[in-house]
C-alpha positions as protocol buffer text, in pm:
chain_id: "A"
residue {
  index: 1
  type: UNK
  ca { x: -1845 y: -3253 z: -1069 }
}
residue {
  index: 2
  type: UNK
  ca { x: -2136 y: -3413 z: -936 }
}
residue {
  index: 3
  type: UNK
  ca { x: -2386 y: -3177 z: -1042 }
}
residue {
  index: 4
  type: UNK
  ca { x: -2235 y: -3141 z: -1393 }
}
residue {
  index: 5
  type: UNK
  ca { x: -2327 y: -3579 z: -1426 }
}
residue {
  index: 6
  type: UNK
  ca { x: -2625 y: -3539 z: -1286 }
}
residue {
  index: 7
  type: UNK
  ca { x: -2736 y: -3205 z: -1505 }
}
residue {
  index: 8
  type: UNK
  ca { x: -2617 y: -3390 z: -1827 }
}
residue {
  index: 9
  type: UNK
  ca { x: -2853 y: -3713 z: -1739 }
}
residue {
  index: 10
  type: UNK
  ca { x: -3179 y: -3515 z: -1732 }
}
residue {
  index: 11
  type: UNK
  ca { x: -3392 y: -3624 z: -2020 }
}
residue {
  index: 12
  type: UNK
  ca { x: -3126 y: -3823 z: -2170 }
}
residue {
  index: 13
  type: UNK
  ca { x: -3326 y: -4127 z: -2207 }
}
residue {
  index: 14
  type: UNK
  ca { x: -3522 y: -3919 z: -2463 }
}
residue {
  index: 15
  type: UNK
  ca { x: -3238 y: -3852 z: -2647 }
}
residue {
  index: 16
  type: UNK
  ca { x: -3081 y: -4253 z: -2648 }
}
residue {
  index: 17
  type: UNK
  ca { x: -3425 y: -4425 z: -2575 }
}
residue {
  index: 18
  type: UNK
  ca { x: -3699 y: -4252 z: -2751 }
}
residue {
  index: 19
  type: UNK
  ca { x: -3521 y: -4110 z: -3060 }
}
residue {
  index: 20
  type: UNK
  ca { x: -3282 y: -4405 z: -3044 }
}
residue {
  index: 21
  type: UNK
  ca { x: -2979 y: -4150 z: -3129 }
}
residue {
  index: 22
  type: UNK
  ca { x: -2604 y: -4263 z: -2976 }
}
residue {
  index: 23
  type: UNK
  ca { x: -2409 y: -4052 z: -2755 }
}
residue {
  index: 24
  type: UNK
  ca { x: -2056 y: -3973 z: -2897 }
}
residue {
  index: 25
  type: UNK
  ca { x: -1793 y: -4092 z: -2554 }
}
residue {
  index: 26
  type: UNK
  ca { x: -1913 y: -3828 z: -2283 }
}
residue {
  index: 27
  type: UNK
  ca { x: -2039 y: -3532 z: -2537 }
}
residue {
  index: 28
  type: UNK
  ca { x: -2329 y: -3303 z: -2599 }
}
residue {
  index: 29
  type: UNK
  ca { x: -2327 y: -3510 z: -2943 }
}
residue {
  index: 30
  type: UNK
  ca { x: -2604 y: -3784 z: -3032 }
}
residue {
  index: 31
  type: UNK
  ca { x: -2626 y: -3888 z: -3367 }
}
residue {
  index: 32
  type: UNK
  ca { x: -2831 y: -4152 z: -3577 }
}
residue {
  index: 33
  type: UNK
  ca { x: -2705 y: -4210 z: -3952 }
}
residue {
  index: 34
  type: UNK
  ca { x: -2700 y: -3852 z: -4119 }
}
residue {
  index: 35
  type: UNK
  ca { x: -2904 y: -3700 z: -3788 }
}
residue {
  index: 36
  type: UNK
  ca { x: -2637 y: -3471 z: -3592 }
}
residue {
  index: 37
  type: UNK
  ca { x: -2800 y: -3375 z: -3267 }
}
residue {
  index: 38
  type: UNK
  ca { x: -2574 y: -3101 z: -3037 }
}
residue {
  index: 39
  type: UNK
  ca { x: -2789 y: -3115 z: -2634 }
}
residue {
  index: 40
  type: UNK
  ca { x: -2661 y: -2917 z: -2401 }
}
residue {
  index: 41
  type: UNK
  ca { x: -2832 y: -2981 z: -2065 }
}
residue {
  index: 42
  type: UNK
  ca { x: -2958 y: -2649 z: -1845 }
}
residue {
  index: 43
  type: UNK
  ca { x: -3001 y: -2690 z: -1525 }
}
residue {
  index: 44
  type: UNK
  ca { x: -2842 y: -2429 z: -1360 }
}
residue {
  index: 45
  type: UNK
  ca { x: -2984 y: -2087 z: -1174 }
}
residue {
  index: 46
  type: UNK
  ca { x: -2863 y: -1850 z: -1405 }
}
residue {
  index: 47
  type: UNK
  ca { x: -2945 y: -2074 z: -1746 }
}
residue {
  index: 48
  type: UNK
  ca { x: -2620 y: -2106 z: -1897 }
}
residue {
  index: 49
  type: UNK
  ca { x: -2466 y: -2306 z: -2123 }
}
residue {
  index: 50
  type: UNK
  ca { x: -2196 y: -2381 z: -2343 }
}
residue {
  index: 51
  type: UNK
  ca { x: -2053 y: -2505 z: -2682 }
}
residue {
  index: 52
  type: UNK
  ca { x: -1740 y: -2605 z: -2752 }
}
residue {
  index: 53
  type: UNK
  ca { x: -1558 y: -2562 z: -3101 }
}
residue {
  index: 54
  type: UNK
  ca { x: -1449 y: -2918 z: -3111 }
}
residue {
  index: 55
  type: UNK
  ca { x: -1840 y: -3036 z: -3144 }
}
residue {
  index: 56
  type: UNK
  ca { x: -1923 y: -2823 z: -3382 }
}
residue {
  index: 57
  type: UNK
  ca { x: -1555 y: -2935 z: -3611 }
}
residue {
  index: 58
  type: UNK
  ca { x: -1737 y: -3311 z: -3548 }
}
residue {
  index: 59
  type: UNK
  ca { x: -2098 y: -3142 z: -3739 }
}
residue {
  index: 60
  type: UNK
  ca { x: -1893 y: -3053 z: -4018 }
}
residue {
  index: 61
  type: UNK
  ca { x: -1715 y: -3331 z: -4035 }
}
residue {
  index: 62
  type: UNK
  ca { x: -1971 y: -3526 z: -4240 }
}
residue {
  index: 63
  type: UNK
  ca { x: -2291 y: -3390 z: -4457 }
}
residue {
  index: 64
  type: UNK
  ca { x: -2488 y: -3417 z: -4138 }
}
residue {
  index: 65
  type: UNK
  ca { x: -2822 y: -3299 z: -4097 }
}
residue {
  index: 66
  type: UNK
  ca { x: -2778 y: -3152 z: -3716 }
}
residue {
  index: 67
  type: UNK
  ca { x: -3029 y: -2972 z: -3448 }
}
residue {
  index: 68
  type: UNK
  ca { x: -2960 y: -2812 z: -3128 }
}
residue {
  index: 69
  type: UNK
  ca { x: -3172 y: -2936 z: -2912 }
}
residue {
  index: 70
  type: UNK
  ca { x: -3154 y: -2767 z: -2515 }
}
residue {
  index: 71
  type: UNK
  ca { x: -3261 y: -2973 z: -2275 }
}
residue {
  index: 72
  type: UNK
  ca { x: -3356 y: -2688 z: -2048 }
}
residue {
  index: 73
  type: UNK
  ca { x: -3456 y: -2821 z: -1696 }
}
residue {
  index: 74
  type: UNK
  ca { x: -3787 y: -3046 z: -1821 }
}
residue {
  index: 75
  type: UNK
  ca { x: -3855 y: -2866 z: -2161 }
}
residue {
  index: 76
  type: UNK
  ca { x: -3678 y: -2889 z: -2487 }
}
residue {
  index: 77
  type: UNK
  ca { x: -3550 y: -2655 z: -2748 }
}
residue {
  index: 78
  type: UNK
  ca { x: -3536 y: -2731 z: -3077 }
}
residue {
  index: 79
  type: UNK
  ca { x: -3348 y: -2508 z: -3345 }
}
residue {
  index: 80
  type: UNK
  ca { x: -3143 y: -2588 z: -3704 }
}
residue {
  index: 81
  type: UNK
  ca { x: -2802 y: -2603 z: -3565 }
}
residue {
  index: 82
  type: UNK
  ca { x: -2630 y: -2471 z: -3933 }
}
residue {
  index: 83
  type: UNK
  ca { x: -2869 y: -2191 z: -3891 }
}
residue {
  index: 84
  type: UNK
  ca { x: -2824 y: -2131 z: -3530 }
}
residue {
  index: 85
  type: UNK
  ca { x: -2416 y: -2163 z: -3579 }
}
residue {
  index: 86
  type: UNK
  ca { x: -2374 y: -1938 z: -3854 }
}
residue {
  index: 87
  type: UNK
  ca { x: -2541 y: -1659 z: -3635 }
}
residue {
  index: 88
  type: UNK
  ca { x: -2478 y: -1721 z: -3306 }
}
residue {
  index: 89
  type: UNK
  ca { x: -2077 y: -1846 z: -3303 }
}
residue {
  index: 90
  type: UNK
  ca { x: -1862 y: -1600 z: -3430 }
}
residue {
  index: 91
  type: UNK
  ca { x: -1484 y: -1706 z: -3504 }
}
residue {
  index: 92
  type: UNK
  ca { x: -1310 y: -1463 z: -3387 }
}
residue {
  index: 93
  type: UNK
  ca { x: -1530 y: -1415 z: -3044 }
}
residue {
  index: 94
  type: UNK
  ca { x: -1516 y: -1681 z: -2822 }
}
residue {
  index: 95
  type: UNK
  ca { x: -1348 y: -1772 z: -2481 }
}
residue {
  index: 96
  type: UNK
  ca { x: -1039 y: -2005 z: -2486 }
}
residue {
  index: 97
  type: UNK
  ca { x: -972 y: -2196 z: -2159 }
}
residue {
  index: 98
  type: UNK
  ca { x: -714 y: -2512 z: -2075 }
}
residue {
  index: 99
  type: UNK
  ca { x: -992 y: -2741 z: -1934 }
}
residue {
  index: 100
  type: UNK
  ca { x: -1257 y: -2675 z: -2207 }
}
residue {
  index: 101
  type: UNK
  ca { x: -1065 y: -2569 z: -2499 }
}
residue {
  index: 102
  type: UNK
  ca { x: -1252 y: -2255 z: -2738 }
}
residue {
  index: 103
  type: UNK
  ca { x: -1649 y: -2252 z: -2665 }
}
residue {
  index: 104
  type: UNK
  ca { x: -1896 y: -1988 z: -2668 }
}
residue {
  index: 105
  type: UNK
  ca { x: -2127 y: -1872 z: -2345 }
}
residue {
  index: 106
  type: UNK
  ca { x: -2464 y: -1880 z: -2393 }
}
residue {
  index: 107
  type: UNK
  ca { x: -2755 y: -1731 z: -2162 }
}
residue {
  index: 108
  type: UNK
  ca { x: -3093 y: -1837 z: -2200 }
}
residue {
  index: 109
  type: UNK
  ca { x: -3401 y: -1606 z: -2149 }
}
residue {
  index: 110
  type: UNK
  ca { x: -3769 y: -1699 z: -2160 }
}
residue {
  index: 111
  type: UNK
  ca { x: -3966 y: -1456 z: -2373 }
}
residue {
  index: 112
  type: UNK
  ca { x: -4287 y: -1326 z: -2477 }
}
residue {
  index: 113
  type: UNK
  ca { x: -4322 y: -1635 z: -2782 }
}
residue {
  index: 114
  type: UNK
  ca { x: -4039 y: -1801 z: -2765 }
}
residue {
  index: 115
  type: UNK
  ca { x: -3675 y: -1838 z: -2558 }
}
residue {
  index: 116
  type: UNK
  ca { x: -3409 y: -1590 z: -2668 }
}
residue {
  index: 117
  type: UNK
  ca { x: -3084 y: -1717 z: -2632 }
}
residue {
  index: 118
  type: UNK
  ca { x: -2783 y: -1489 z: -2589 }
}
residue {
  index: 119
  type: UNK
  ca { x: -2425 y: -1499 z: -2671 }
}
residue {
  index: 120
  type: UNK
  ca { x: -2236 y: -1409 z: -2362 }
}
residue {
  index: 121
  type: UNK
  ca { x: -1971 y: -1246 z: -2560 }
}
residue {
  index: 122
  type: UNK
  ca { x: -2139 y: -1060 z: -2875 }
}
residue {
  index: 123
  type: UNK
  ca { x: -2495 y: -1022 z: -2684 }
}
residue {
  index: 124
  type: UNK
  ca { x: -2681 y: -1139 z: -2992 }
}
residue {
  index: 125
  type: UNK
  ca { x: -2986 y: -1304 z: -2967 }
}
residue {
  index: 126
  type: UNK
  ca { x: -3106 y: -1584 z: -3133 }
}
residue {
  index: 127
  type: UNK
  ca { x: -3468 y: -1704 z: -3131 }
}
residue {
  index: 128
  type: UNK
  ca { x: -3558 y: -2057 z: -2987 }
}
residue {
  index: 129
  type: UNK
  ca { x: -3897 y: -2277 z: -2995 }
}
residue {
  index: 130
  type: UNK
  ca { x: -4002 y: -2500 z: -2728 }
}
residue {
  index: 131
  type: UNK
  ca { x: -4117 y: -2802 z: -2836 }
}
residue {
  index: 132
  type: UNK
  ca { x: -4333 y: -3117 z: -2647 }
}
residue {
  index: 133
  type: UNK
  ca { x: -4199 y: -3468 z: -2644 }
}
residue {
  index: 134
  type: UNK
  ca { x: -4457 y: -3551 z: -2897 }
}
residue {
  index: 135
  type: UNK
  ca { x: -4362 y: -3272 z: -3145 }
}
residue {
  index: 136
  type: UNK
  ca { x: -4007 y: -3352 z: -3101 }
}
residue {
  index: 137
  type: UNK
  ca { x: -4018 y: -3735 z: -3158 }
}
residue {
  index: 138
  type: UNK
  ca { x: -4250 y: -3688 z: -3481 }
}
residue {
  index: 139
  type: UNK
  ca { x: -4009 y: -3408 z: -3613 }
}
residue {
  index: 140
  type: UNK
  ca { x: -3664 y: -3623 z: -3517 }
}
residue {
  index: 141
  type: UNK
  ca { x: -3786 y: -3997 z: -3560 }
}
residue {
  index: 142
  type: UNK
  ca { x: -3792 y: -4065 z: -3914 }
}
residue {
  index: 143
  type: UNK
  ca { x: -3410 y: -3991 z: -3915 }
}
């Protein structure tokens, strides 16, 4: 459990601090007014991740305007998350468990331009930028 706290913490203060965004209770969910921001932390061997349905229910809850923004060990990645959802979370693939309810597995691989990221279950790929702290605080601070 330890190492799940500690993953979730890294860069966080650029999420709450910098960008000034709110964390919803003890989610991958930070938002600021219409801003929706989904941040998964990576810090893990074989870069994995997850996403759990209930999140994404909370995006479309409101006319949000959301990102998905990896925190992958000290570099972030920064996609649309409507455009990254409607390709990359199929409704009727996904794994179901007790503890985490329905989420989808995601890899992450570096690649020649950008980071591919790949559903666990369907083995698409989706494209993903990396983006400085700079870039991401001019693109996410006038929300």
């Amino acid at each position: 459990m330890g190492n799940v706290t500690t993953s979730s913490k890294v860069n966080k203060n650029v999420l709450t601090l910098d960008l000034k965004l709110r964390q919803y209770s003890n989610t991958t969910i930070y938002t600021k007014g219409n801003l929706f921001v989904l941040s998964p932390s990576v810090q893990n061997a074989h870069s994995w991740f997850d996403i759990r349905k209930v999140n994404l229910d909370r995006f479309h809850q409101k006319s949000y305007t959301g990102y998905l923004l990896i925190r992958y060990f000290d570099k972030f990645l920064l996609t649309e998350l409507e455009s990254f959802t409607k390709q990359m979370t199929p409704s009727d693939k996904y794994v179901n468990s007790p503890k985490t309810g329905t989420h989808w597995k995601f890899l992450i691989r570096p690649s020649l331009h950008a980071y591919q990221i790949i559903n666990q279950q369907t083995k698409n790929t989706y494209s993903i930028n990396e983006v400085s702290h700079a870039e991401l605080l001019k693109m996410l601070s006038s929300y």
